[in-house]
CSV table of C-alpha atoms in Angstrom, one decimal:
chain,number,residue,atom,x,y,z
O,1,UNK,CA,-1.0,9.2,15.0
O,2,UNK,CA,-1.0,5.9,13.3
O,3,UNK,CA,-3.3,5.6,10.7
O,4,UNK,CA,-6.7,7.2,12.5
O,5,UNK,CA,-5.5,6.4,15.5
O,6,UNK,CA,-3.5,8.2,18.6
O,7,UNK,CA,-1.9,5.8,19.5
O,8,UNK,CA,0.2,6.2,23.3
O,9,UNK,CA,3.0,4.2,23.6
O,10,UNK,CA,4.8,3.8,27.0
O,11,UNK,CA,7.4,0.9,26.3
O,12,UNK,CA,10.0,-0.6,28.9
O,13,UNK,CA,13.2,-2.4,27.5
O,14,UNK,CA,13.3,-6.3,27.8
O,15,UNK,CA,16.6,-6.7,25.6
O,16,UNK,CA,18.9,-3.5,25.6
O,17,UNK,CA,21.9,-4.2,23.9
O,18,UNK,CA,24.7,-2.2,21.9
O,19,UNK,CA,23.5,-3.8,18.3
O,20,UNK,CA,19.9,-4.7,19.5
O,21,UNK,CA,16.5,-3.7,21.6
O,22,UNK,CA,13.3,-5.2,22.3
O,23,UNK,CA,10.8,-2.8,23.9
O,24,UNK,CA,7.1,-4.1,24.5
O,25,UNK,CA,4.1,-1.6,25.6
O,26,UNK,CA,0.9,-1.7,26.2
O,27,UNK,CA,-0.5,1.2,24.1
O,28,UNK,CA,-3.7,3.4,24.5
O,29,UNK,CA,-5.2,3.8,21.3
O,30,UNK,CA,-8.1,6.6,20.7
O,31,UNK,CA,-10.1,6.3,17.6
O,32,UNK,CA,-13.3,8.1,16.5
O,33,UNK,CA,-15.4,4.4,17.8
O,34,UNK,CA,-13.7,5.5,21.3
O,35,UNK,CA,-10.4,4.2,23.7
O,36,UNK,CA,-9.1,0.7,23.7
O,37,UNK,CA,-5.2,-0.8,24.0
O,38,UNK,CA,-3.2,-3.0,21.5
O,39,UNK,CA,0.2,-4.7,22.5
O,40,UNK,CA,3.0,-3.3,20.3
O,41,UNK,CA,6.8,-5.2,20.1
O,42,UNK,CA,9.7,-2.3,19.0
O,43,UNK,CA,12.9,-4.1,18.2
O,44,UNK,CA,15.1,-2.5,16.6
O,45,UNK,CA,19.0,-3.8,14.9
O,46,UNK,CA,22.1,-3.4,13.0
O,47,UNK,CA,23.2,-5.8,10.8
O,48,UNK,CA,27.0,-6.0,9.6
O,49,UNK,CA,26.6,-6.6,5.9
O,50,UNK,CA,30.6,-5.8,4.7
O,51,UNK,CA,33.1,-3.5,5.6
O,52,UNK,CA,31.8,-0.5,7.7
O,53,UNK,CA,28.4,-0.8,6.2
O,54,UNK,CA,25.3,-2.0,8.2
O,55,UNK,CA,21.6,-2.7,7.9
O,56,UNK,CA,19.3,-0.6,10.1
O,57,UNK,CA,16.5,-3.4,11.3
O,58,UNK,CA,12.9,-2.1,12.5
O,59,UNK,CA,10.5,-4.2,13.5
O,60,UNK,CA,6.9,-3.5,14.9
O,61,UNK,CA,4.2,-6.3,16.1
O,62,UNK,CA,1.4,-5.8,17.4
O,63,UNK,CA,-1.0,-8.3,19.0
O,64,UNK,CA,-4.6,-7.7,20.4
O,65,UNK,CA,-5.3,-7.2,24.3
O,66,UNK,CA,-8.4,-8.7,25.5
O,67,UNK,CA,-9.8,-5.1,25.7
O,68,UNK,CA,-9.0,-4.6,22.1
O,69,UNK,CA,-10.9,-7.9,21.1
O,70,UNK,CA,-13.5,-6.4,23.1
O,71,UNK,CA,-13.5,-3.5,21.6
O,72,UNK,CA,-13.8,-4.0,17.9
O,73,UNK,CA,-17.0,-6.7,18.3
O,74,UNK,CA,-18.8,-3.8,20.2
O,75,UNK,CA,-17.6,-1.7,17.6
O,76,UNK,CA,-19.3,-4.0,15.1
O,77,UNK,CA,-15.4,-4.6,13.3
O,78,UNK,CA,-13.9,-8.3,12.4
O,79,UNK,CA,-10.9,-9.6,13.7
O,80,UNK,CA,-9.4,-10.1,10.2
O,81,UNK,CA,-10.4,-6.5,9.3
O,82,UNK,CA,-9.3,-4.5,12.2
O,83,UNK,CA,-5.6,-6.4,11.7
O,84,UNK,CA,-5.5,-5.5,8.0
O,85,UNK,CA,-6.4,-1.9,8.9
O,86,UNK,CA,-3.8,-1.9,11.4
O,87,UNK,CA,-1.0,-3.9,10.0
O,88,UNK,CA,-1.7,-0.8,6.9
O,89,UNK,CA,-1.4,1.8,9.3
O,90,UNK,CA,1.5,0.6,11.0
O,91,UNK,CA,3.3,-0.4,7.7
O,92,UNK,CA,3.1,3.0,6.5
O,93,UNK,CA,4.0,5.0,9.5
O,94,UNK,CA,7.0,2.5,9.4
O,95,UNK,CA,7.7,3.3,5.9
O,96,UNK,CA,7.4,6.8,7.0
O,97,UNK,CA,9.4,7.0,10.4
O,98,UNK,CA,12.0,4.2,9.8
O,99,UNK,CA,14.6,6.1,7.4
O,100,UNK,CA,14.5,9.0,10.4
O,101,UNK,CA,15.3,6.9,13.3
O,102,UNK,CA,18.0,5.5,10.5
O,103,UNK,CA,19.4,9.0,9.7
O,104,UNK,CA,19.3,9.9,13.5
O,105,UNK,CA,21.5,6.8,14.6
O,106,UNK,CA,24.0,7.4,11.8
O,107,UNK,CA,24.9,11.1,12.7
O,108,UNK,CA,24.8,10.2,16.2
O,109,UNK,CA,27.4,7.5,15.2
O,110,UNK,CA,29.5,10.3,13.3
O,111,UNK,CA,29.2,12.9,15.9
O,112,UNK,CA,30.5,10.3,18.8
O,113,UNK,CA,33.5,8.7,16.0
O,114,UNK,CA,34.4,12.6,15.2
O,115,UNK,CA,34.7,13.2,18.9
O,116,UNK,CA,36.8,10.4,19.9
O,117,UNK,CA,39.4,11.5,17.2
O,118,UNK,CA,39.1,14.9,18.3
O,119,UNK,CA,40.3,13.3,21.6
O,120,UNK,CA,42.4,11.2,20.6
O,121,UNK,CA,39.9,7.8,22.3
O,122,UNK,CA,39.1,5.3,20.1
O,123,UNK,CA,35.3,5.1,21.6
């Protein structure tokens, strides 16, 4: 759920590196006014700021699909409102999600640094 919404996100890679990924999908979105889909752009980072500590970077945009334009002047919505109701939707779920997928990187990166010395491979 984002915001009111279930929101089904099938993404494919279009950038898939070591310190950086782009994923774009086009989402289904239910709501209680009915089904329509939304683009959404998932890229996520690392940033070296000094030493051995980085920046986690999460970014989330979304931009209408024709259906979705469609969709909220059936629905009686504006443009300008429908983005601020989304863009406070996704800005909390972010808020909410982001230090997770943080957290889960980091102990992965532990858990594969602990095995290589356990090893003896440097990674």
């Amino acid at each position: 759920m984002i915001g009111t919404g279930l929101v089904i996100q099938q993404y494919r890679f279009e950038v898939a590196s070591r310190h950086y990924c782009k994923m774009v999908s086009i989402s289904d979105v239910f709501s209680a006014a009915g089904w329509t889909t939304t683009q959404v752009i998932w890229e996520l980072g690392i940033e070296q700021l000094d030493g051995d500590n980085l920046r986690y970077i999460n970014t989330v945009t979304s931009h209408p699909t024709e259906e979705f334009l469609e969709f909220i002047t059936s629905s009686g919505q504006t443009f300008e409102d429908a983005a601020a109701a989304r863009q406070k939707a996704s800005g909390q779920h972010c808020e909410l999600e982001t230090p997770h997928y943080a957290q889960s990187i980091a102990n992965f990166a532990k858990a594969r640094a602990a095995e290589a010395a356990a090893t003896g491979n440097a990674g």
